[in-house]
Coordinates of C-alpha atoms in Angstrom, one line a residue:
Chain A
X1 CA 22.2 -28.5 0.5
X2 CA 19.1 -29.2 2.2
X3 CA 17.7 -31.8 4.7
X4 CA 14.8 -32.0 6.3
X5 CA 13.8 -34.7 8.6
X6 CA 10.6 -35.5 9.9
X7 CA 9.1 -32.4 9.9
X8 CA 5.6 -31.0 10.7
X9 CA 4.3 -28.1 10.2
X10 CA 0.8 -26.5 11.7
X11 CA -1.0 -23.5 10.0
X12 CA -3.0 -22.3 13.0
X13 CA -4.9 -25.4 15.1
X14 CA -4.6 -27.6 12.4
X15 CA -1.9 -29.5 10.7
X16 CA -0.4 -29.0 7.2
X17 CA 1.8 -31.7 6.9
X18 CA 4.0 -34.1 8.9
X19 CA 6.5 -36.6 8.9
X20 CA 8.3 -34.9 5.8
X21 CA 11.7 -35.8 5.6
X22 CA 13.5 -35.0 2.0
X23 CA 17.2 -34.5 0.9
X24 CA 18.6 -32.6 -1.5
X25 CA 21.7 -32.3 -3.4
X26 CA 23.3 -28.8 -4.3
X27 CA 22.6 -28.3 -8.2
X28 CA 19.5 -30.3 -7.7
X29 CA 16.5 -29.2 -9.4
X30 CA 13.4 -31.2 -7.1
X31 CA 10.1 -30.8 -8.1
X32 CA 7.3 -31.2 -5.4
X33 CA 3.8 -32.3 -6.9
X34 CA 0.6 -33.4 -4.6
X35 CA -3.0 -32.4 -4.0
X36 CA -4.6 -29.4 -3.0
X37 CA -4.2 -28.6 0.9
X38 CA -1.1 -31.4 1.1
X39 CA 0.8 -28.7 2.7
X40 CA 3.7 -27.9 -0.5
X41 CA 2.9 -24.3 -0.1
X42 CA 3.4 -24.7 4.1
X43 CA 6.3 -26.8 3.7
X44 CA 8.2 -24.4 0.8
X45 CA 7.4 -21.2 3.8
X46 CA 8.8 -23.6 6.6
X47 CA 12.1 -24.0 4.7
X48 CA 12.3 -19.9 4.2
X49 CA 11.9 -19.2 7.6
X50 CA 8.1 -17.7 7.4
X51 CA 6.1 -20.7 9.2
X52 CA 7.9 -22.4 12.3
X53 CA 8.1 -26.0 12.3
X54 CA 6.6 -27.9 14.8
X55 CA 8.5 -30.6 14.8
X56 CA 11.7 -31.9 13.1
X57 CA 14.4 -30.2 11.7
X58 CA 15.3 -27.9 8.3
X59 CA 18.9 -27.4 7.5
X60 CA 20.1 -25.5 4.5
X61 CA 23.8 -25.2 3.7
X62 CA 24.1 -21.5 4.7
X63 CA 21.1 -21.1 6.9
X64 CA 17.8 -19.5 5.0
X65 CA 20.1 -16.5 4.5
X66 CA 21.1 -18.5 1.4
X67 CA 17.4 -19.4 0.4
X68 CA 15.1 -16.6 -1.9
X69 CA 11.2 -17.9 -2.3
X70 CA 9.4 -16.6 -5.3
X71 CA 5.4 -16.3 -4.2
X72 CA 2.6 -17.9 -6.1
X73 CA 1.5 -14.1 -6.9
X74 CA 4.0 -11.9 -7.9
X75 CA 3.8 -9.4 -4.8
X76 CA 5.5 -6.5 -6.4
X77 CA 5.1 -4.0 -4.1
X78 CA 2.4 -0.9 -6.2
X79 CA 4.3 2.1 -5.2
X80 CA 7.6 0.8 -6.1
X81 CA 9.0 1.3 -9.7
X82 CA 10.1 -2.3 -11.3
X83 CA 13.8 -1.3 -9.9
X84 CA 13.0 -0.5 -6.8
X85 CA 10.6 -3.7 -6.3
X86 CA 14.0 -5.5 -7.2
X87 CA 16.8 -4.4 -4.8
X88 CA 13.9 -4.1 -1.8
X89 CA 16.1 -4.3 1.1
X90 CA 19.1 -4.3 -0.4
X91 CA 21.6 -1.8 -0.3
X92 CA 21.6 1.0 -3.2
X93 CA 24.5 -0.5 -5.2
X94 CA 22.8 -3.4 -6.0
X95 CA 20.6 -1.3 -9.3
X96 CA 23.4 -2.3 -11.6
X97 CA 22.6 -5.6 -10.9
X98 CA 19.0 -5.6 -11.4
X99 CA 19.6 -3.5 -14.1
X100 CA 21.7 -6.5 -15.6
X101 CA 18.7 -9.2 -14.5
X102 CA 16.4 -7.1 -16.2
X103 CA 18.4 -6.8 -19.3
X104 CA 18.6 -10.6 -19.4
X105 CA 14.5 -10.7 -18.8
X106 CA 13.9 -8.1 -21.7
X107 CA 12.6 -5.9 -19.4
X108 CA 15.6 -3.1 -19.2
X109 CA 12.8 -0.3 -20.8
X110 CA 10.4 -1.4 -17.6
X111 CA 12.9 -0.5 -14.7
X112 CA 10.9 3.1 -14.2
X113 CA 7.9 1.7 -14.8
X114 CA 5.3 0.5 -11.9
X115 CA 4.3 -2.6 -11.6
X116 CA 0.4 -1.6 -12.4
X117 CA 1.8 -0.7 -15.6
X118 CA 3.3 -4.4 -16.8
X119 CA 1.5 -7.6 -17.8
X120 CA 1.4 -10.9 -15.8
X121 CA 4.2 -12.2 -17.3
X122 CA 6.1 -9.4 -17.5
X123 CA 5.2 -8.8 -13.3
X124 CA 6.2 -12.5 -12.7
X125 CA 9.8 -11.9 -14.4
X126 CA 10.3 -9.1 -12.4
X127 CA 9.8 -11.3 -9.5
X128 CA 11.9 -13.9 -10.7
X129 CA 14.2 -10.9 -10.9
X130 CA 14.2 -10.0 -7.0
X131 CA 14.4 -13.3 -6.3
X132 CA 17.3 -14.1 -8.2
X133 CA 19.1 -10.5 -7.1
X134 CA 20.2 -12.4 -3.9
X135 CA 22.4 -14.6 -5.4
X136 CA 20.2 -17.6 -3.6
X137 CA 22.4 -21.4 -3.5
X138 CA 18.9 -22.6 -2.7
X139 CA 15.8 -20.8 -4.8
X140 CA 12.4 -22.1 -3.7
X141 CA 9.7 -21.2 -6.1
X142 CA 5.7 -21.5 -4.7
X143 CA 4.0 -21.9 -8.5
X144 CA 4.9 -19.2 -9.7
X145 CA 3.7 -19.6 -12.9
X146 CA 0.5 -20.9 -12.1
X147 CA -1.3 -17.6 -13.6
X148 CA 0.0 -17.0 -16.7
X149 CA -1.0 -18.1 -20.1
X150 CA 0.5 -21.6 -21.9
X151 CA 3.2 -19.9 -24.3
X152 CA 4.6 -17.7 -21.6
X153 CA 4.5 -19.8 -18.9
X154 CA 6.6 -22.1 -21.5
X155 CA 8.8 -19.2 -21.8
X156 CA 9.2 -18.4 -18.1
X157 CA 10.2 -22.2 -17.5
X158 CA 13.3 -22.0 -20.0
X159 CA 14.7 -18.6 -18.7
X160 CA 14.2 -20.0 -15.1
X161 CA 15.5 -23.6 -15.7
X162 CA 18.7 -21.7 -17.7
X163 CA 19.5 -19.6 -15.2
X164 CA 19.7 -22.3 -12.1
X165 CA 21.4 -24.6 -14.5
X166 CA 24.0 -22.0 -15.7
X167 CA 24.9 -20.1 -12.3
X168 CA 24.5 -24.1 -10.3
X169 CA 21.5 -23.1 -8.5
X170 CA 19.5 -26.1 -6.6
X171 CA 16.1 -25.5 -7.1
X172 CA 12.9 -26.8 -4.9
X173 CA 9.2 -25.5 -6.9
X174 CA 6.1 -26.5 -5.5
X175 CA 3.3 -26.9 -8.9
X176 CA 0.0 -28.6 -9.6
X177 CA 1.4 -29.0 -13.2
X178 CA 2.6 -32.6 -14.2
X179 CA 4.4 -30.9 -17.1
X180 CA 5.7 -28.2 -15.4
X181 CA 7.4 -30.9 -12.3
X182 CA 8.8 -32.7 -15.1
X183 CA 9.9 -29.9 -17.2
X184 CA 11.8 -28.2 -14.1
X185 CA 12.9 -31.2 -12.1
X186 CA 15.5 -33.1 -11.9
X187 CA 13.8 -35.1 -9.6
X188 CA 10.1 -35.2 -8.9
X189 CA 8.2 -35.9 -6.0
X190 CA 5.1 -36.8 -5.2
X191 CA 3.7 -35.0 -1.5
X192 CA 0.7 -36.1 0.7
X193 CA -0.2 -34.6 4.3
X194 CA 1.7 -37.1 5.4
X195 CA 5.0 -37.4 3.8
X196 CA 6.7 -38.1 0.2
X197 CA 5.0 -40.9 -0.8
X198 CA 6.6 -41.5 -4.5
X199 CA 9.9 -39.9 -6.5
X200 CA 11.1 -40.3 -9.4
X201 CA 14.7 -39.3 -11.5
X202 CA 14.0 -37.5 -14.8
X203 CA 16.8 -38.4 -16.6
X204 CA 16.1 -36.0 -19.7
X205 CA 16.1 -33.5 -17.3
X206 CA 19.3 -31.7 -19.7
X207 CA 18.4 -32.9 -22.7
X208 CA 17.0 -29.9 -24.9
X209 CA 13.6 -29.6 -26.3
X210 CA 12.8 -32.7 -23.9
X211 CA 8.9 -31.2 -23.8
X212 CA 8.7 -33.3 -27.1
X213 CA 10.2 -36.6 -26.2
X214 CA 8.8 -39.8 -26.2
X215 CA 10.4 -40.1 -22.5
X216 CA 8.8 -36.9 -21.3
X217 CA 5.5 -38.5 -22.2
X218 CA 5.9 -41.6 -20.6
X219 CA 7.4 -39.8 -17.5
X220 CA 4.6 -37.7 -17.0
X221 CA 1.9 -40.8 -17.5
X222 CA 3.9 -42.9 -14.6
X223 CA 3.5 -39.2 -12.5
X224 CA 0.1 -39.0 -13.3
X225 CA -0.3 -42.7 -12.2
X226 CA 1.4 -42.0 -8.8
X227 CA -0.9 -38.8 -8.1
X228 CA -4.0 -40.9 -9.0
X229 CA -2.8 -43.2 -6.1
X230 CA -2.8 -40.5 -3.6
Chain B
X1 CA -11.5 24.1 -16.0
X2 CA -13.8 22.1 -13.7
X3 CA -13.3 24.3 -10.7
X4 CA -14.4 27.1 -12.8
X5 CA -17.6 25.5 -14.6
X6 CA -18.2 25.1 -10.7
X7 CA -17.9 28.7 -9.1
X8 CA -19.9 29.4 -12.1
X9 CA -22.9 27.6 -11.0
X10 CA -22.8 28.5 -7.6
X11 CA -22.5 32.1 -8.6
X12 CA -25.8 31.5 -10.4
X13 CA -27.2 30.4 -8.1
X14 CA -26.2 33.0 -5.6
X15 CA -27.6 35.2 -8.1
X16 CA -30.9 34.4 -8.7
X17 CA -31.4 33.5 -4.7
X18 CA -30.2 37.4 -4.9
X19 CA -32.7 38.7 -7.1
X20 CA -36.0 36.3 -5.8
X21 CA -35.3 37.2 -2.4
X22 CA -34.2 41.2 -2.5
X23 CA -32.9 41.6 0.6
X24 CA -29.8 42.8 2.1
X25 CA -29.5 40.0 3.5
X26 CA -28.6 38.2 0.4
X27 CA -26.4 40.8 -1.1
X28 CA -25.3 40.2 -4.9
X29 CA -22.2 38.0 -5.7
X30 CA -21.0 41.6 -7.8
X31 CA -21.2 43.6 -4.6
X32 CA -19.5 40.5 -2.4
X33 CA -16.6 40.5 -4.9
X34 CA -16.0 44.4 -5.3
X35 CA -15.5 44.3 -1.4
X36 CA -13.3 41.1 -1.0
X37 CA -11.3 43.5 -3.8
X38 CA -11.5 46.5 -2.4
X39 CA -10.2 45.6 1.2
X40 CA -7.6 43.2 -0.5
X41 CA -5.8 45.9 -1.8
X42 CA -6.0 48.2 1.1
X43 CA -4.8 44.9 2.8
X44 CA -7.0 45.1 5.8
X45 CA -8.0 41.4 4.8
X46 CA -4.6 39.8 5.1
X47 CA -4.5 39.1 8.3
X48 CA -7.4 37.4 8.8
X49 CA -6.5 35.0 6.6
X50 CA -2.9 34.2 7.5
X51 CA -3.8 34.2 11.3
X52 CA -6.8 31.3 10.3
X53 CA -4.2 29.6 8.2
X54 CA -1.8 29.5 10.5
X55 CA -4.1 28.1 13.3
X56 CA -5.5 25.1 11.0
X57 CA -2.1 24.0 9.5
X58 CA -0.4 23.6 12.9
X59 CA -4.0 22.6 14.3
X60 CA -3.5 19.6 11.6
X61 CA 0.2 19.4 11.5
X62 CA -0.1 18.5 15.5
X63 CA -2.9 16.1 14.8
X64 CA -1.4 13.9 12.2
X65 CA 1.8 14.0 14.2
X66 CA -0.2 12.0 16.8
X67 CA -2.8 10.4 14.8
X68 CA 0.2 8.5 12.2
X69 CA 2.3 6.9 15.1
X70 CA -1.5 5.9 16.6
X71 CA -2.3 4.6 13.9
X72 CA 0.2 2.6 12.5
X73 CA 0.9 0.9 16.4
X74 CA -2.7 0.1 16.8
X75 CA -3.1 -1.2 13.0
X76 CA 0.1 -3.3 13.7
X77 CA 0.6 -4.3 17.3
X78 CA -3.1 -6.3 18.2
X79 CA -2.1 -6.0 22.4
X80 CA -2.1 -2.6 21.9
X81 CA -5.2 -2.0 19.6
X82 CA -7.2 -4.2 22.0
X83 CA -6.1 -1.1 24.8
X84 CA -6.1 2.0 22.6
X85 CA -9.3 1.0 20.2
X86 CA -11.9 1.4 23.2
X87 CA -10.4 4.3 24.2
X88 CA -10.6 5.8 20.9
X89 CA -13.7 4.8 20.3
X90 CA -15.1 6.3 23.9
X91 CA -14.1 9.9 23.0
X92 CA -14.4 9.6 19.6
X93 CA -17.9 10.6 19.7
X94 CA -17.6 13.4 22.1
X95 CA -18.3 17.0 21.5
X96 CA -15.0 18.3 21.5
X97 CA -15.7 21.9 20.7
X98 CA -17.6 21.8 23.9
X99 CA -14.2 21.5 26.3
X100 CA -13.1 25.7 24.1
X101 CA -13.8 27.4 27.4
X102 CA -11.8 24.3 29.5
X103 CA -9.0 25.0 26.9
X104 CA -9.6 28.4 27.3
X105 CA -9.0 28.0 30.6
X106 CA -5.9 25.5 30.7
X107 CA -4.0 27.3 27.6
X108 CA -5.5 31.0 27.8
X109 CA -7.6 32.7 25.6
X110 CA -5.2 32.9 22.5
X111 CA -4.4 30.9 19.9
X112 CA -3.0 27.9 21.8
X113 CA -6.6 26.8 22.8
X114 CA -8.2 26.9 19.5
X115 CA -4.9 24.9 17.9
X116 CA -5.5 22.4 20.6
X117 CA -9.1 22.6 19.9
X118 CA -8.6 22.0 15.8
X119 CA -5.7 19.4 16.6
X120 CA -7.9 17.1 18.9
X121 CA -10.6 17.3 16.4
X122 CA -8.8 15.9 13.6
X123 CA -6.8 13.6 16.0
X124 CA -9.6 10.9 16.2
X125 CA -10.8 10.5 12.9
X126 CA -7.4 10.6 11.1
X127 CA -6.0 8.2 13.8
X128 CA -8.7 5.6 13.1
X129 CA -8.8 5.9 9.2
X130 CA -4.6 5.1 9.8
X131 CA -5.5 2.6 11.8
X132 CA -7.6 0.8 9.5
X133 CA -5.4 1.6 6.4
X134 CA -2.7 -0.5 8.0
X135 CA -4.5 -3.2 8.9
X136 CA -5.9 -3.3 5.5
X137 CA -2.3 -3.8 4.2
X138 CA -2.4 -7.6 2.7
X139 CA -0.5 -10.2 5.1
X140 CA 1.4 -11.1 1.7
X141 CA 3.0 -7.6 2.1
X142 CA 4.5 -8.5 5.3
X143 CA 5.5 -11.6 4.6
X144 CA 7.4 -10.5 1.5
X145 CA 9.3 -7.8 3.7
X146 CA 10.2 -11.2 6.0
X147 CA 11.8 -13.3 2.8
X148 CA 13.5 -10.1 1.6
X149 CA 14.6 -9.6 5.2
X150 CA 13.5 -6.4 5.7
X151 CA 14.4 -4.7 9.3
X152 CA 11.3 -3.4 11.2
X153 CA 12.2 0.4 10.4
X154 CA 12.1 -0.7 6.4
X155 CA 8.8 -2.3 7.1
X156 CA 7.7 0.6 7.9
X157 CA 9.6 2.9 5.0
X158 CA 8.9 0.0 2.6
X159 CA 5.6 -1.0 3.4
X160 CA 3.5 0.6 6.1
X161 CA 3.7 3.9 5.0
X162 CA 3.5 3.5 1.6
X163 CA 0.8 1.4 2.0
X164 CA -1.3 3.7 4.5
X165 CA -1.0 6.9 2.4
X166 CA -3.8 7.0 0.2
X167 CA -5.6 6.5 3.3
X168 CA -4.1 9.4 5.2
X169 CA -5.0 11.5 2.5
X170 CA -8.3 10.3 2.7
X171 CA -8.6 11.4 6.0
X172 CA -7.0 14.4 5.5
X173 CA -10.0 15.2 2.7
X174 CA -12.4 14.1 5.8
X175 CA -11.7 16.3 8.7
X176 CA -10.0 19.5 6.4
X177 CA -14.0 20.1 6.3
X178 CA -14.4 19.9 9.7
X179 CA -11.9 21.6 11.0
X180 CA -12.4 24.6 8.8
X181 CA -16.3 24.4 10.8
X182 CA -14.4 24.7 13.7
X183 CA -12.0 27.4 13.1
X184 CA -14.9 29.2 12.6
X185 CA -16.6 28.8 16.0
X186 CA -13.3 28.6 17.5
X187 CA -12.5 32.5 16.1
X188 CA -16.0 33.5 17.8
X189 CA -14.3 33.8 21.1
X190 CA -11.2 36.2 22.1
X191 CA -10.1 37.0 18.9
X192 CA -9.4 39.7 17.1
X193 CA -8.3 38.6 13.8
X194 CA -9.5 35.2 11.6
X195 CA -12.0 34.5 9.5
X196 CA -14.3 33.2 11.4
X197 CA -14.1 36.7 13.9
X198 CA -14.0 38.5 10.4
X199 CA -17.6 37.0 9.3
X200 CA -19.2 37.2 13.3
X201 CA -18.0 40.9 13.5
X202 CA -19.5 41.7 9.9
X203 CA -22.7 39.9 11.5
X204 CA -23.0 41.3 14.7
X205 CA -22.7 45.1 12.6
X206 CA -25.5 44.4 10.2
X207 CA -22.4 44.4 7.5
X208 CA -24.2 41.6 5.5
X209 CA -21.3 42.3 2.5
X210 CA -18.8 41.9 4.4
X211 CA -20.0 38.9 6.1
X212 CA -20.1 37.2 2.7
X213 CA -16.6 38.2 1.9
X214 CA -15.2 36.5 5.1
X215 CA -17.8 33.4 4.2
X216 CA -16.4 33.3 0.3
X217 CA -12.8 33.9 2.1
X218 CA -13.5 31.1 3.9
X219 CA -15.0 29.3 1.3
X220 CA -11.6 30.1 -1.2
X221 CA -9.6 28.8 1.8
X222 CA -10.7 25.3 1.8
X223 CA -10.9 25.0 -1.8
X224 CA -7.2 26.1 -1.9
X225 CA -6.4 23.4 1.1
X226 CA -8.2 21.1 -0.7
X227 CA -6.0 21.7 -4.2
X228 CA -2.6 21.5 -2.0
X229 CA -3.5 18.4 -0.4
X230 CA -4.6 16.8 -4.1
X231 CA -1.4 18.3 -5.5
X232 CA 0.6 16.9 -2.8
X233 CA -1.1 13.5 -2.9
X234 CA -0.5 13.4 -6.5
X235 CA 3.2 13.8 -6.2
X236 CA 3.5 11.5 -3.0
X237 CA 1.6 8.9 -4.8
X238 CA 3.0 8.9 -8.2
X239 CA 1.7 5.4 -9.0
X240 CA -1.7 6.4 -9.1
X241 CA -1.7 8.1 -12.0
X242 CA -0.3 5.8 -14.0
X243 CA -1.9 6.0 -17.7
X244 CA -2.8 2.4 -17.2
X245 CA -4.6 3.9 -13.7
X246 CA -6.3 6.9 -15.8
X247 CA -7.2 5.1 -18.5
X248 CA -9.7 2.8 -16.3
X249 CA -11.3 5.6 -14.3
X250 CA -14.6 6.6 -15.1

């Protein structure tokens, strides 16, 4: 789904990251962990088209026409109602299905509301929402729940993870959270400024109510191992 | 309700500047009041007042025209903000109403020049506040339009123009007093009808009442401007008044 192979990436004079190289699988939910200022935001715009690469190569089955990023901050636009903010740039017919996405957020009573008039979780679904509108094959997510309270963050992860799982979805998210990685990857990997420098398979990736398994514990001490090494 | 607590305090103090001073020079607000009623209904007012109206509207209509696409080129494109910026800046500051007998000149003694005179007036200010309203937009914005591939004629529906209009309407707040200042001096010159002739003429005939009619005309004018531009606003900005919006306003 998507390869990228040795890439490096400059934001302005300096340099974000470089020799990145990473594959993966369609149906693939990768995680990307790594300190502050290792470049997981730069590298996440690089694969949507919004940064140039400076050297190396991106490939995405279907070009970044099949990619949708969802921002660290929700970036709903004020003077657009929550349906509007939805289908932006999309052609008229598209309301029903927002209208469905929002139905399956429990947000159908927002869709005339603006955005000013919703809570953080409630703005960061309808995000999700215009993200997911596209119908992405590959849906790259910048923490996007980084601002939101414990219990609804929680809550975001399941109706995200359930959607990409159900509709086959492969799935790149870039987080600071250990839990979070682990909880919404498949595979988890561990980013410096100068490449991947540790993965692992979560194999309880499917398994339900995994946040309270003894494996998901022991994963997430080996993770915080490998970050401590960085 | 608040616009009446206010003409009630300025008629107050009208009033007792009135009665300390005693002079016709100061005539009471009554006597003001009974004339602007008076020559209403004889309808020897009428014209003055469309004729001014008709010169600041298009005088602004023609300004904004030039001042939006100014704006939002220079706020977006840096090349051409690095060329248009000085220039903007360099006659900016100039006395525009001091080029009415050039205009006079170029576009005759009618109502052209003192359009042209109002337009230019507004012109700078407005296209500068546009400017600065689109440059203002957050980068974020702009990259969002990029992931949701927007084409360059949505950015602009979608984003710049949204974006800039609370700042055009600010402007438009901003230079509605001026150019009402300058309709004013403009109508001093080859006209015959106006406000600003209607006030001179009442001047220039020791007609101190009549004077203050044209001045609360003029007055009544810009407070009506001022409620249609709020009342547009407030319908081309709908998210503004959200209750969430209100509710935090002091």
């Amino acid at each position: 789904m998507l390869n990228i192979r040795n890439v490096r990436i400059n934001y302005g004079e300096k340099t974000a990251c470089s020799n990145i190289s990473l594959d993966v699988k369609t149906g693939e939910s990768v995680s990307i962990i790594g300190k502050s200022g290792c470049g997981k935001t730069s590298l996440l715009y690089a694969i949507a088209g919004l940064l140039p690469v400076a050297e190396g190569s991106i490939s995405i089955d279907g070009g970044t026409e099949s990619c949708s990023i969802m921002f660290q901050q929700d970036r709903l636009l004020p003077w657009k109602k929550v349906i509007d903010n939805i289908v932006l740039g999309l052609e008229k017919k598209m309301r029903s299905e927002a209208q469905a996405l929002l139905d399956r957020m429990g947000l159908s009573t927002y869709r005339d509301n603006y955005p000013d008039q919703l809570s953080g979780g409630e703005r960061q679904r309808v995000a999700l929402a215009r993200s997911l509108i596209r119908a992405p094959k590959l849906l790259l997510l910048d923490e996007p729940l980084a601002s939101l309270d414990e219990q609804t963050r929680e809550l975001l992860q399941d109706d995200i993870k359930d959607y990409i799982v159900s509709k086959g979805i492969t799935l790149l998210l870039v987080t600071h959270s250990i839990q979070e990685a682990l909880y919404m990857g498949s595979k988890i990997v561990v980013m410096t400024n100068n490449g991947f420098v540790h993965a692992i398979e979560n194999p309880i990736f499917h398994e339900v109510l995994m946040r309270g398994r003894s494996e998901f514990f022991s994963l997430e001490k080996s993770l915080r191992k490998a970050l401590k090494g960085v | 309700m608040n616009y009446i607590k206010g003409a009630f305090a300025v008629l107050l103090f009208w009033y007792l500047t009135a009665w300390m001073i005693a002079s016709p020079i100061i005539p009471f607000p009554h006597l003001v009041i009974k004339y602007l009623i008076d020559n209403f209904l004889t309808g020897s007012l009428h014209l003055h007042v469309l004729f001014s109206l008709y010169r600041i509207v298009t005088g602004i209509a023609i300004a904004l025209l030039l001042a939006i696409p100014t704006g939002m080129f220079t706020g977006r494109i840096r090349a051409l903000d690095q060329v248009i910026s000085p220039v903007l800046y360099l006659l900016y500051p100039l006395p525009k109403i001091a080029f009415l007998p050039v205009f006079m000149v170029l576009f005759g003694i009618g109502d052209i020049s003192k359009i042209i005179l109002i337009a230019l007036i507004i012109y700078f200010p407005a296209a500068v506040h546009i400017r600065d309203g689109v440059k203002s937009i957050p980068l974020q914005y702009f990259e969002l339009g990029l992931a949701c591939r927007l084409s360059p004629k949505n950015i602009v529906k979608d984003i710049m123009w949204p974006a800039m209009l609370p700042q055009l309407f600010s402007s438009l707040r901003i230079t509605l007093g001026i150019s009402l200042s300058v309709l004013f001096v403009s109508e001093n010159y080859a006209a015959t009808y106006g406000m600003g002739y209607h006030i001179m003429n009442n001047w220039v005939m020791a007609n101190y009442i009549g004077m203050y009619g044209g001045i609360v005309l003029l007055s009544c004018t810009g407070l009506g401007l001022y409620i249609l531009i709020d009342t547009i606003e407030h319908v081309a900005i709908p998210y503004k008044n959200t209750a969430r919006r209100k509710t935090l306003s002091i």
